[in-house]
């Protein structure tokens, strides 16, 4: 097998590792490309291509994350991970870990960890790497990696929900939610939202978004019912899609350009969190991106005409 063939066989794993460390599709793809360049130029053939490539992509991702964190300190508004439509890596033996770790909620919990803790958690808890492999990947001793893993698990366990909805329940609730959203049905929305529901938007200062989180059933229901019907009257459509292995939708304008995404967290038979990403820098991998400001002006006009 050639190096190119070995790399392509492992590409989906490398992307999956990088995305969970970085929370960014674009940065994960760049990390995978850098990994290939280092592998291609390596003068020796490693005993294990998987071990070598996983270690390289982890180190590259740690370096990128360290610089990204500095930029995120000055990020305008709420920072959210880039929405991921399809996780390319599949492993039936670890399907639960893979699904849980790629959700928006889990990625935001991972943001609380140091870059090293995050990398160790991803390699060990998500992908099941042995501590010897993890130690090589992050350049620390096995003892240090075990300590990092314990700290990371403690942080993650504190923030995790106490109970999860099964897939069918999530999808049924999401279908009812998007129907009520389309119709501007305030009462219908209230029935589906948790008492402490939160709605968060990420525009990065580059698209109109919520200035701050909206909290509470009545507040969120009113905001949704007043905004989305007007948005849909401008010929924006909701394309139901699973994102980050959670129910969601892509919003597209009349020219099929991406306006933004909506992702739902469902817990205990209610929608707990609604996250929307409209920052155009985070949407390009989903297709051509719409002019969000132009869409906002059309929405404003549609409201005036409806009043």
Rosetta silent file (secondary structure, phi, psi, omega in degrees, C-alpha in Angstrom):
SEQUENCE: XXXXXXXXXXXXXXXXXXXXXXXXXXXXXXXXXXXXXXXXXXXXXXXXXXXXXXXXXXXXXXXXXXXXXXXXXXXXXXXXXXXXXXXXXXXXXXXXXXXXXXXXXXXXXXXXXXXXXXXXXXXXXXXXXXXXXXXXXXXXXXXXXXXXXXXXXXXXXXXXXXXXXXXXXXXXXXXXXXXXXXXXXXXXXXXXXXXXXXXXXXXXXXXXXXXXXXXXXXXXXXXXXXXXXXXXXXXXXXXXXXXXXXXXXXXXXXXXXXXXXXXXXXXXXXXXXXXXXXXXXXXXXXXXXXXXXXXXXXXXXXXXXXX
SCORE:     score description
SCORE:     0.000 S_00000001
   1 L     0.000  132.461  179.933    0.000    0.000    0.000 S_00000001
   2 L   -76.342  165.998  177.603    1.367    3.426   -0.944 S_00000001
   3 H   -61.387  -39.155  178.968    1.565    6.337    1.484 S_00000001
   4 H   -60.754  -44.574 -179.787   -1.258    8.053   -0.373 S_00000001
   5 H   -65.391  -41.349  177.617   -3.473    4.985    0.000 S_00000001
   6 H   -60.961  -44.390 -178.642   -2.602    4.650    3.703 S_00000001
   7 H   -64.130  -46.579 -178.004   -3.409    8.300    4.291 S_00000001
   8 H   -63.401  -33.364  178.138   -6.699    8.206    2.415 S_00000001
   9 H   -65.485  -28.799 -176.470   -7.748    5.132    4.371 S_00000001
  10 H  -104.226   -0.575 -174.750   -7.206    7.056    7.612 S_00000001
  11 H   -56.298  -44.440 -176.986   -8.397   10.492    6.469 S_00000001
  12 H   -63.422  -38.451  176.900  -11.850   10.206    8.073 S_00000001
  13 H   -65.042  -43.946 -177.915  -10.328    9.273   11.443 S_00000001
  14 H   -63.248  -42.616  177.526   -7.839   12.143   11.259 S_00000001
  15 H   -63.558  -42.915 -178.023  -10.581   14.660   10.468 S_00000001
  16 H   -61.442  -40.410  177.165  -12.774   13.292   13.266 S_00000001
  17 H   -64.299  -50.425 -175.725   -9.934   13.718   15.781 S_00000001
  18 H   -62.986  -40.943 -178.336   -9.071   17.227   14.575 S_00000001
  19 H   -63.770  -40.545 -179.288  -12.693   18.433   14.516 S_00000001
  20 H   -69.905  -29.719  176.657  -13.310   17.348   18.105 S_00000001
  21 H   -76.349  -36.256 -170.976  -10.140   19.080   19.270 S_00000001
  22 H  -101.355  -28.443 -176.619  -10.793   22.263   17.287 S_00000001
  23 L    68.967   20.486 -177.212  -14.576   22.590   16.907 S_00000001
  24 L  -139.050  126.230  178.179  -13.991   23.942   13.402 S_00000001
  25 H   -65.473  -47.685 -176.901  -14.509   22.196   10.081 S_00000001
  26 H   -62.824  -45.334 -179.313  -12.137   24.508    8.199 S_00000001
  27 H   -68.067  -35.229  177.253   -9.374   24.266   10.797 S_00000001
  28 H   -65.256  -42.040  177.991   -9.780   20.482   11.019 S_00000001
  29 H   -63.717  -39.569  177.211   -9.438   20.164    7.241 S_00000001
  30 H   -64.234  -39.994  179.243   -6.318   22.343    7.347 S_00000001
  31 H   -64.238  -38.909  178.045   -4.862   20.176   10.141 S_00000001
  32 H   -66.077  -41.286  178.475   -5.467   17.043    8.088 S_00000001
  33 H   -64.158  -41.953  177.606   -3.790   18.619    5.057 S_00000001
  34 H   -63.292  -36.713  177.647   -0.780   19.642    7.155 S_00000001
  35 H   -61.954  -42.712  177.550   -0.612   16.085    8.481 S_00000001
  36 H   -61.789  -43.737 -178.893   -0.439   14.755    4.936 S_00000001
  37 H   -61.294  -39.518  178.896    2.365   17.160    4.026 S_00000001
  38 H   -70.059  -37.339  178.382    4.405   16.010    7.021 S_00000001
  39 H   -67.851  -43.325 -178.962    3.747   12.362    6.244 S_00000001
  40 H   -62.164  -36.145 -175.947    4.630   12.802    2.584 S_00000001
  41 H   -92.498   -1.969 -179.994    7.931   14.495    3.446 S_00000001
  42 L   -66.909  129.594 -176.250    8.918   12.095    6.242 S_00000001
  43 L   -73.610  -18.260 -177.974   12.196   10.353    5.283 S_00000001
  44 L  -119.886  154.521  177.876   11.303    7.115    7.068 S_00000001
  45 L   -90.868  117.979 -179.095    8.297    4.820    6.932 S_00000001
  46 L   -67.032  154.609  178.976    6.668    4.542   10.395 S_00000001
  47 L   -64.481  -35.104  178.313    5.893    1.116   11.805 S_00000001
  48 L  -130.729  113.738  178.601    2.237    2.133   12.152 S_00000001
  49 H   -62.557  -39.033 -178.992    0.739    4.699    9.791 S_00000001
  50 H   -62.399  -47.193 -178.954   -2.292    5.063   12.076 S_00000001
  51 H   -64.084  -43.610 -178.934   -0.178    5.792   15.164 S_00000001
  52 H   -64.071  -50.573 -175.963    2.069    8.218   13.286 S_00000001
  53 H   -67.431  -38.641  177.994   -0.723   10.128   11.540 S_00000001
  54 H   -63.616  -39.383  178.335   -2.925   10.290   14.633 S_00000001
  55 H   -66.012  -43.255 -178.790   -0.024   11.708   16.618 S_00000001
  56 H   -64.992  -47.453 -177.551    0.776   14.295   13.953 S_00000001
  57 H   -65.557  -31.976  177.024   -2.800   15.493   13.503 S_00000001
  58 H   -66.405  -46.151 -179.536   -3.186   15.735   17.289 S_00000001
  59 H   -64.571  -42.554  178.055   -0.043   17.853   17.669 S_00000001
  60 H   -60.844  -44.106 -178.235   -1.027   20.092   14.765 S_00000001
  61 H   -65.248  -38.582  177.391   -4.523   20.512   16.233 S_00000001
  62 H   -61.100  -44.702  179.535   -3.154   21.384   19.680 S_00000001
  63 H   -62.704  -43.443  179.624   -0.990   24.106   18.152 S_00000001
  64 H   -64.517  -41.134 -178.660   -3.907   25.479   16.120 S_00000001
  65 H   -63.425  -39.591  179.691   -6.197   25.418   19.161 S_00000001
  66 H   -60.316  -43.239  178.613   -3.734   27.396   21.248 S_00000001
  67 H   -74.022  -33.952  179.078   -3.667   30.218   18.704 S_00000001
  68 H   -65.075  -34.817 -179.111   -7.419   29.934   18.077 S_00000001
  69 H   -64.342  -34.560  176.603   -8.134   30.434   21.765 S_00000001
  70 H   -63.989  -43.098  178.964   -6.373   33.780   21.679 S_00000001
  71 H   -66.198  -37.001 -177.280   -8.588   34.862   18.777 S_00000001
  72 H   -68.580  -20.480  177.602  -11.719   33.590   20.506 S_00000001
  73 L   -65.753  -25.502  179.246  -11.032   35.868   23.479 S_00000001
  74 L  -108.707   14.412 -179.196  -11.908   38.840   21.255 S_00000001
  75 L   -64.703  138.405 -179.194  -14.706   37.071   19.358 S_00000001
  76 L   -80.952  116.610  178.700  -17.801   39.232   18.911 S_00000001
  77 L    80.929 -161.834 -177.961  -20.743   37.655   20.732 S_00000001
  78 L   -76.717  128.422  174.875  -21.194   33.990   21.548 S_00000001
  79 L   -88.862  130.148  174.197  -18.726   31.585   19.931 S_00000001
  80 L  -125.346  153.901  176.142  -20.222   28.296   18.723 S_00000001
  81 L   -62.762  157.446  174.146  -18.548   25.387   16.923 S_00000001
  82 L   -70.260  131.210 -178.872  -18.879   25.162   13.159 S_00000001
  83 L   -63.718  137.968 -178.988  -21.902   22.966   12.343 S_00000001
  84 L  -116.200  120.470 -179.838  -21.007   19.525   11.017 S_00000001
  85 L   -74.090  -51.573 -174.441  -23.451   17.737    8.734 S_00000001
  86 L  -130.818  125.285  173.310  -21.798   14.335    8.535 S_00000001
  87 L   -81.211  115.364 -171.199  -19.188   12.815   10.795 S_00000001
  88 L   -72.871  -15.865 -174.577  -17.050   10.890    8.279 S_00000001
  89 L   -99.122  131.034  178.611  -15.643    8.379   10.759 S_00000001
  90 L  -124.813  136.845  175.112  -17.656    5.356   11.806 S_00000001
  91 L  -148.431  101.335 -176.483  -16.774    2.714   14.387 S_00000001
  92 H   -53.440  -31.369 -177.801  -19.658    0.475   15.521 S_00000001
  93 H   -71.776  -20.025 -177.576  -17.751   -0.438   18.681 S_00000001
  94 H  -128.602   28.940 -175.272  -17.587    3.224   19.745 S_00000001
  95 H   -60.653  -37.959 -179.107  -20.725    4.653   18.142 S_00000001
  96 H   -66.066  -45.078 -179.854  -22.079    6.055   21.431 S_00000001
  97 H   -64.274  -40.536 -179.013  -18.842    7.873   22.253 S_00000001
  98 H   -65.249  -44.134 -178.724  -18.554    9.251   18.720 S_00000001
  99 H   -66.188  -44.554 -178.148  -22.131   10.536   18.663 S_00000001
 100 H   -65.070  -39.288 -171.680  -21.958   12.131   22.122 S_00000001
 101 H   -76.339  -14.657 -176.967  -18.607   13.819   21.537 S_00000001
 102 L  -100.551   -2.184  178.375  -19.589   15.608   18.329 S_00000001
 103 L   -67.816  154.659  177.431  -22.728   17.331   19.643 S_00000001
 104 H   -57.386  -41.226 -178.503  -22.660   21.100   20.046 S_00000001
 105 H   -61.891  -44.293 -179.807  -23.150   20.678   23.792 S_00000001
 106 H   -67.258  -40.818  179.058  -20.166   18.330   24.106 S_00000001
 107 H   -63.221  -35.842  177.608  -17.932   20.528   21.954 S_00000001
 108 H   -71.195  -33.460  173.293  -18.755   23.512   24.146 S_00000001
 109 H   -65.308  -39.938  178.629  -17.889   21.470   27.233 S_00000001
 110 H   -61.812  -26.585  178.274  -14.582   20.558   25.602 S_00000001
 111 L   -63.195  -21.677 -179.458  -13.892   24.295   25.271 S_00000001
 112 L   -76.852  -15.648 -177.203  -13.526   24.398   29.063 S_00000001
 113 L   -86.761  156.939  171.482  -10.536   22.074   28.946 S_00000001
 114 L   -69.222  159.992  178.548   -6.939   23.026   28.299 S_00000001
 115 H   -54.070  -41.266  179.760   -5.650   22.042   24.824 S_00000001
 116 H   -67.538  -44.735  178.213   -3.735   19.090   26.298 S_00000001
 117 H   -59.387  -41.835 -178.657   -6.706   17.903   28.374 S_00000001
 118 H   -63.574  -45.665 -179.959   -8.924   18.177   25.332 S_00000001
 119 H   -63.589  -43.600  179.622   -6.574   16.178   23.123 S_00000001
 120 H   -63.707  -43.846  179.440   -6.102   13.462   25.752 S_00000001
 121 H   -60.474  -46.628 -178.266   -9.855   13.209   26.339 S_00000001
 122 H   -61.300  -48.121 -177.573  -10.592   12.961   22.609 S_00000001
 123 H   -67.033  -44.041 -174.344   -7.971   10.297   21.941 S_00000001
 124 H   -80.728  -54.150 -171.469   -8.638    8.229   25.054 S_00000001
 125 H   -82.270  -31.551 -177.353  -12.360    8.588   25.798 S_00000001
 126 H   -90.338  -47.182 -173.299  -13.748    9.069   22.309 S_00000001
 127 L  -103.988   -3.903  172.699  -11.472    6.972   20.120 S_00000001
 128 L    72.268   25.814  176.634  -10.182    4.467   22.675 S_00000001
 129 L   -68.062  146.085  174.665   -6.454    4.978   22.152 S_00000001
 130 L   -70.829  157.955 -177.292   -4.193    3.345   24.735 S_00000001
 131 H   -64.438  -29.136  176.858   -2.322    5.623   27.109 S_00000001
 132 H   -63.707  -42.389  178.231    0.992    4.707   25.481 S_00000001
 133 H   -67.636  -40.467  179.353   -0.350    5.986   22.135 S_00000001
 134 H   -62.672  -42.036 -179.064   -1.845    9.074   23.761 S_00000001
 135 H   -60.285  -42.836  178.022    1.465    9.854   25.470 S_00000001
 136 H   -65.014  -41.532 -176.004    3.330    9.753   22.168 S_00000001
 137 H   -63.929  -40.386 -174.888    0.690   11.879   20.461 S_00000001
 138 H  -101.674   -2.180  176.693    0.747   14.719   23.018 S_00000001
 139 L    71.124   34.825  177.378    4.400   14.468   24.034 S_00000001
 140 L  -129.682  166.161  178.392    3.777   13.705   27.715 S_00000001
 141 L   -72.628  162.032  177.202    4.414   10.704   29.956 S_00000001
 142 H   -61.770  -38.688  179.146    1.760    8.044   30.428 S_00000001
 143 H   -61.510  -44.776  179.435    1.416    9.097   34.085 S_00000001
 144 H   -63.563  -39.239 -179.727    0.821   12.700   33.064 S_00000001
 145 H   -66.609  -37.168  176.309   -1.727   11.616   30.441 S_00000001
 146 H   -63.221  -40.057  177.905   -3.645    9.580   33.005 S_00000001
 147 H   -66.256  -41.708  177.054   -3.813   12.652   35.233 S_00000001
 148 H   -61.879  -40.019 -179.350   -4.936   14.806   32.319 S_00000001
 149 H   -65.103  -41.467  179.338   -7.619   12.231   31.466 S_00000001
 150 H   -62.477  -46.256  179.533   -8.959   12.202   35.039 S_00000001
 151 H   -63.095  -42.038 -179.178   -9.208   15.994   35.131 S_00000001
 152 H   -64.414  -44.348  179.175  -10.862   16.099   31.713 S_00000001
 153 H   -61.672  -39.187 -179.314  -13.426   13.430   32.620 S_00000001
 154 H   -62.390  -46.281  179.396  -14.260   15.289   35.831 S_00000001
 155 H   -63.664  -42.235 -177.592  -14.931   18.537   33.948 S_00000001
 156 H   -68.465  -40.165 -178.424  -16.955   16.786   31.266 S_00000001
 157 H   -65.651  -35.670  179.497  -19.049   14.776   33.734 S_00000001
 158 H   -63.576  -37.939 -175.380  -20.012   17.897   35.697 S_00000001
 159 H   -89.338  -10.487 -176.548  -21.404   19.592   32.591 S_00000001
 160 L   -74.883  147.649  176.713  -23.134   16.621   31.005 S_00000001
 161 L   -66.589  154.869 -177.217  -26.932   16.305   31.202 S_00000001
 162 L   -77.862  -20.391  179.275  -28.333   13.755   33.604 S_00000001
 163 L  -151.562  149.142 -176.737  -30.463   12.042   30.976 S_00000001
 164 L  -115.713  151.734  173.836  -30.558   11.885   27.198 S_00000001
 165 L   -86.400  145.879  176.195  -33.424   11.601   24.745 S_00000001
 166 L   -78.138  167.819 -172.133  -33.407    8.656   22.375 S_00000001
 167 H   -59.819  -44.042 -177.664  -33.112    9.279   18.648 S_00000001
 168 H   -64.370  -42.890  179.335  -36.805    8.724   17.834 S_00000001
 169 H   -61.529  -43.244  178.639  -37.944   11.055   20.624 S_00000001
 170 H   -59.160  -46.577 -176.472  -35.539   13.753   19.432 S_00000001
 171 H   -67.283  -40.194  178.666  -36.730   13.512   15.845 S_00000001
 172 H   -64.374  -43.684  179.622  -40.428   13.554   16.747 S_00000001
 173 H   -65.741  -40.191  179.584  -39.968   16.570   18.996 S_00000001
 174 H   -64.037  -39.872  179.244  -37.871   18.346   16.358 S_00000001
 175 H   -61.915  -44.137  177.894  -40.546   17.772   13.690 S_00000001
 176 H   -64.335  -38.410 -179.670  -43.197   19.329   15.938 S_00000001
 177 H   -63.303  -48.743 -176.939  -40.859   22.214   16.754 S_00000001
 178 H   -69.452  -29.237  173.321  -40.125   23.111   13.130 S_00000001
 179 H   -65.490  -47.048  179.738  -43.835   22.876   12.251 S_00000001
 180 H   -65.728  -35.708  178.937  -44.704   25.277   15.076 S_00000001
 181 H   -64.430  -44.763 -179.948  -41.791   27.513   14.097 S_00000001
 182 H   -61.866  -37.687 -176.233  -42.985   27.715   10.494 S_00000001
 183 H   -87.617   -6.183 -176.045  -46.513   28.609   11.620 S_00000001
 184 L    65.023   34.034 -175.146  -45.457   31.100   14.299 S_00000001
 185 L   -85.574   95.140 -176.426  -47.434   29.018   16.811 S_00000001
 186 H   -61.466  -46.304 -178.895  -46.455   30.502   20.181 S_00000001
 187 H   -64.156  -40.644  178.231  -48.533   28.042   22.218 S_00000001
 188 H   -62.753  -38.299  177.741  -47.208   25.098   20.209 S_00000001
 189 H   -67.501  -42.240 -179.499  -43.651   26.244   20.815 S_00000001
 190 H   -57.002  -38.367 -178.067  -44.262   26.708   24.543 S_00000001
 191 H   -64.769  -22.580 -173.339  -45.354   23.078   24.845 S_00000001
 192 H  -100.455  -13.600 -173.467  -42.027   21.896   23.425 S_00000001
 193 E   -96.051  140.726  174.538  -39.593   24.150   25.276 S_00000001
 194 E   -68.092  157.046 -178.570  -38.025   23.444   28.659 S_00000001
 195 E   -60.000  -35.539 -178.753  -38.707   25.967   31.413 S_00000001
 196 E  -106.109   29.877 -179.493  -35.060   27.083   31.370 S_00000001
 197 E   -55.643  145.736  176.306  -34.619   26.815   27.601 S_00000001
 198 E  -124.110  142.618  173.642  -31.863   28.946   26.105 S_00000001
 199 E  -120.789  125.028 -174.120  -31.541   30.346   22.588 S_00000001
 200 E  -127.164  138.232  178.667  -28.032   31.317   21.494 S_00000001
 201 E  -125.205  145.148  179.525  -26.852   32.859   18.233 S_00000001
 202 E  -123.277  103.800  175.112  -23.381   33.132   16.684 S_00000001
 203 L  -109.792  -12.929  177.818  -22.922   35.894   14.129 S_00000001
 204 L    59.456   18.393 -176.854  -19.332   36.746   14.986 S_00000001
 205 L    76.569    6.114 -176.662  -20.061   40.396   14.248 S_00000001
 206 L  -114.750    1.247  178.633  -20.383   39.482   10.568 S_00000001
 207 L  -158.249  152.203  179.561  -24.117   38.753   10.408 S_00000001
 208 L   -64.563  127.774 -178.292  -27.198   39.856   12.395 S_00000001
 209 L  -148.934  169.116  177.681  -27.533   37.659   15.473 S_00000001
 210 L   -59.435  133.268  179.137  -28.883   37.751   19.010 S_00000001
 211 L   -69.659  -30.275  178.087  -26.943   40.253   21.098 S_00000001
 212 L  -151.950  166.346  179.963  -27.295   37.938   24.094 S_00000001
 213 L   -62.774  144.317  173.022  -28.872   34.624   24.986 S_00000001
 214 E  -103.361  131.055 -172.901  -32.659   34.498   25.330 S_00000001
 215 E  -126.439  141.417  174.918  -33.775   32.417   28.318 S_00000001
 216 L   101.897  144.589 -174.894  -37.125   31.005   29.422 S_00000001
 217 H   -55.185  -53.420 -175.697  -40.091   29.399   27.698 S_00000001
 218 H   -64.630  -45.013 -178.498  -42.170   32.530   27.111 S_00000001
 219 H   -61.838  -47.237 -178.204  -39.263   34.707   25.985 S_00000001
 220 H   -66.358  -42.899 -179.663  -37.884   32.144   23.541 S_00000001
 221 H   -60.968  -42.716 -179.795  -41.317   31.267   22.148 S_00000001
 222 H   -65.536  -43.546 -179.768  -42.133   34.936   21.522 S_00000001
 223 H   -63.357  -44.824  179.826  -38.799   35.658   19.825 S_00000001
 224 H   -62.957  -46.935 -175.499  -39.090   32.603   17.595 S_00000001
 225 H   -68.551  -24.683 -179.129  -42.720   33.247   16.663 S_00000001
 226 H   -87.942  -20.940 -174.810  -42.059   36.887   15.806 S_00000001
 227 H  -102.353  -44.161 -170.978  -38.958   36.282   13.697 S_00000001
 228 H   -70.601  -41.029  177.279  -39.194   33.019   11.789 S_00000001
 229 H   -59.124  -39.463  177.087  -42.541   33.483    9.979 S_00000001
 230 H   -64.674  -38.112  178.001  -41.259   36.830    8.663 S_00000001
 231 H   -62.840  -42.132 -178.586  -38.029   35.128    7.620 S_00000001
 232 H   -70.544  -25.146  177.378  -39.955   32.447    5.727 S_00000001
 233 L   -70.933  -13.312  176.303  -42.031   35.094    3.936 S_00000001
 234 L   -90.955   15.341 -179.600  -38.811   36.235    2.248 S_00000001
 235 L    74.313   15.103  169.441  -38.603   32.804    0.546 S_00000001
 236 L   -75.275  136.862 -179.840  -36.082   31.468    3.044 S_00000001
 237 E  -121.514  153.188  177.766  -36.742   27.776    3.572 S_00000001
 238 E   -98.854  119.416  177.534  -35.834   25.362    6.335 S_00000001
 239 E  -101.899  104.130 -177.477  -34.040   22.239    5.149 S_00000001
 240 E   -62.313  123.143  177.935  -34.327   19.676    7.932 S_00000001
 241 E  -145.511  148.108  170.479  -30.929   18.079    8.506 S_00000001
 242 E   -80.409  130.678  178.285  -29.165   16.304   11.332 S_00000001
 243 E  -130.582  135.603 -175.628  -26.161   18.366   12.438 S_00000001
 244 L    51.548   35.921  178.988  -23.536   17.324   14.937 S_00000001
 245 L    58.337   27.308  174.804  -25.689   14.196   15.273 S_00000001
 246 E  -128.266  157.874  178.861  -28.538   16.283   16.696 S_00000001
 247 E   -65.630  143.086 -179.502  -31.773   17.441   15.029 S_00000001
 248 E  -169.290 -165.688 -179.555  -31.468   20.705   13.154 S_00000001
 249 E  -158.285  150.730  170.227  -31.993   22.595    9.927 S_00000001
 250 E  -102.854  132.568  175.808  -30.149   24.628    7.334 S_00000001
 251 E   -94.727  126.479 -178.956  -31.800   27.909    6.352 S_00000001
 252 E  -125.836  143.408  178.924  -31.463   28.664    2.628 S_00000001
 253 L   -83.408 -175.576 -175.525  -32.550   31.696    0.640 S_00000001
 254 L   -63.629  -20.430  177.992  -34.428   31.680   -2.673 S_00000001
 255 L   -97.213   11.638  178.503  -31.142   31.119   -4.528 S_00000001
 256 L    72.281   15.446  175.872  -30.288   28.137   -2.325 S_00000001
 257 L   -80.585  150.543 -176.314  -27.547   30.046   -0.504 S_00000001
 258 E   -80.488  121.382  176.603  -26.963   29.241    3.156 S_00000001
 259 E   -89.391  -39.050 -179.075  -28.388   31.845    5.555 S_00000001
 260 E   175.360 -176.267  178.196  -27.598   29.931    8.750 S_00000001
 261 E  -130.770  155.699  174.680  -28.170   26.771   10.752 S_00000001
 262 E  -129.723  130.479  178.416  -30.322   25.802   13.718 S_00000001
 263 E  -128.443  139.931 -175.359  -29.415   22.935   16.049 S_00000001
 264 E  -113.978  138.957  167.234  -31.527   21.578   18.923 S_00000001
 265 E  -104.026  123.656 -179.200  -30.597   19.937   22.217 S_00000001
 266 E  -113.219  124.665  178.925  -33.431   17.712   23.437 S_00000001
 267 E  -139.397  135.227  174.272  -33.523   16.550   27.059 S_00000001
 268 L    56.963   35.382  177.587  -36.292   15.040   29.126 S_00000001
 269 L    77.121   12.244  178.530  -38.925   15.413   26.425 S_00000001
 270 E  -138.633  158.360  175.605  -38.289   19.133   25.945 S_00000001
 271 E   -83.467  121.056 -174.523  -36.011   21.327   23.885 S_00000001
 272 E   -93.263  -39.269 -177.133  -33.305   22.582   26.205 S_00000001
 273 E  -142.753  138.717  175.178  -31.125   24.682   23.906 S_00000001
 274 E  -119.596  120.498 -177.984  -31.524   26.217   20.451 S_00000001
 275 E  -119.329  128.208  177.705  -28.273   27.248   18.772 S_00000001
 276 E  -119.617  136.053  177.180  -28.094   29.200   15.539 S_00000001
 277 E  -116.417  119.266  178.263  -24.941   29.872   13.532 S_00000001
 278 L  -125.322   -0.529  175.249  -25.090   32.708   10.987 S_00000001
 279 L   -60.833  116.177 -175.814  -21.431   33.757   10.934 S_00000001
 280 H   -60.115  -26.178  179.049  -20.630   33.387    7.204 S_00000001
 281 H   -65.784  -18.983 -177.152  -17.080   32.247    8.023 S_00000001
 282 H  -103.804    7.106 -173.263  -18.564   29.112    9.600 S_00000001
 283 L  -117.969   -9.892 -172.967  -20.992   28.208    6.821 S_00000001
 284 H   -60.021  -28.703 -179.876  -18.928   27.983    3.635 S_00000001
 285 H   -73.596   -8.928  179.151  -18.496   24.199    3.880 S_00000001
 286 H   -94.302   -8.717 -178.567  -22.299   23.862    3.611 S_00000001
 287 L   136.289 -179.148  177.090  -22.514   25.668    0.257 S_00000001
 288 L   -56.078  139.673 -173.442  -22.565   29.224   -1.115 S_00000001
 289 E  -100.668  136.188 -179.639  -23.341   31.659    1.707 S_00000001
 290 L   -75.302  163.332  171.451  -26.129   34.244    1.525 S_00000001
 291 L   -82.542   99.340 -173.959  -25.787   37.929    2.330 S_00000001
 292 H   -63.574  -32.810  179.951  -27.265   37.781    5.824 S_00000001
 293 H   -68.352  -37.967  177.227  -27.620   41.562    6.076 S_00000001
 294 H   -65.819  -40.101  177.260  -29.655   41.657    2.850 S_00000001
 295 H   -62.418  -41.618  179.854  -31.867   38.855    4.193 S_00000001
 296 H   -62.185  -37.926  178.024  -32.346   40.831    7.427 S_00000001
 297 H   -66.372  -38.294  177.568  -33.474   43.877    5.447 S_00000001
 298 H   -65.559  -38.309  178.405  -36.016   41.738    3.578 S_00000001
 299 H   -63.175  -43.880  178.678  -37.294   40.339    6.864 S_00000001
 300 H   -60.131  -42.256  178.694  -37.755   43.845    8.230 S_00000001
 301 H   -66.182  -40.930  178.793  -39.694   44.823    5.127 S_00000001
 302 H   -62.040  -36.844  176.360  -41.827   41.682    5.341 S_00000001
 303 H   -64.404  -44.169 -178.906  -42.755   42.552    8.930 S_00000001
 304 H   -61.959  -40.162 -179.486  -43.813   46.067    7.942 S_00000001
 305 H   -68.080  -28.328 -177.897  -45.994   44.728    5.153 S_00000001
 306 H   -84.746  -18.461 -179.165  -47.616   42.255    7.523 S_00000001
 307 L   -74.253    0.000    0.000  -48.391   44.864   10.212 S_00000001
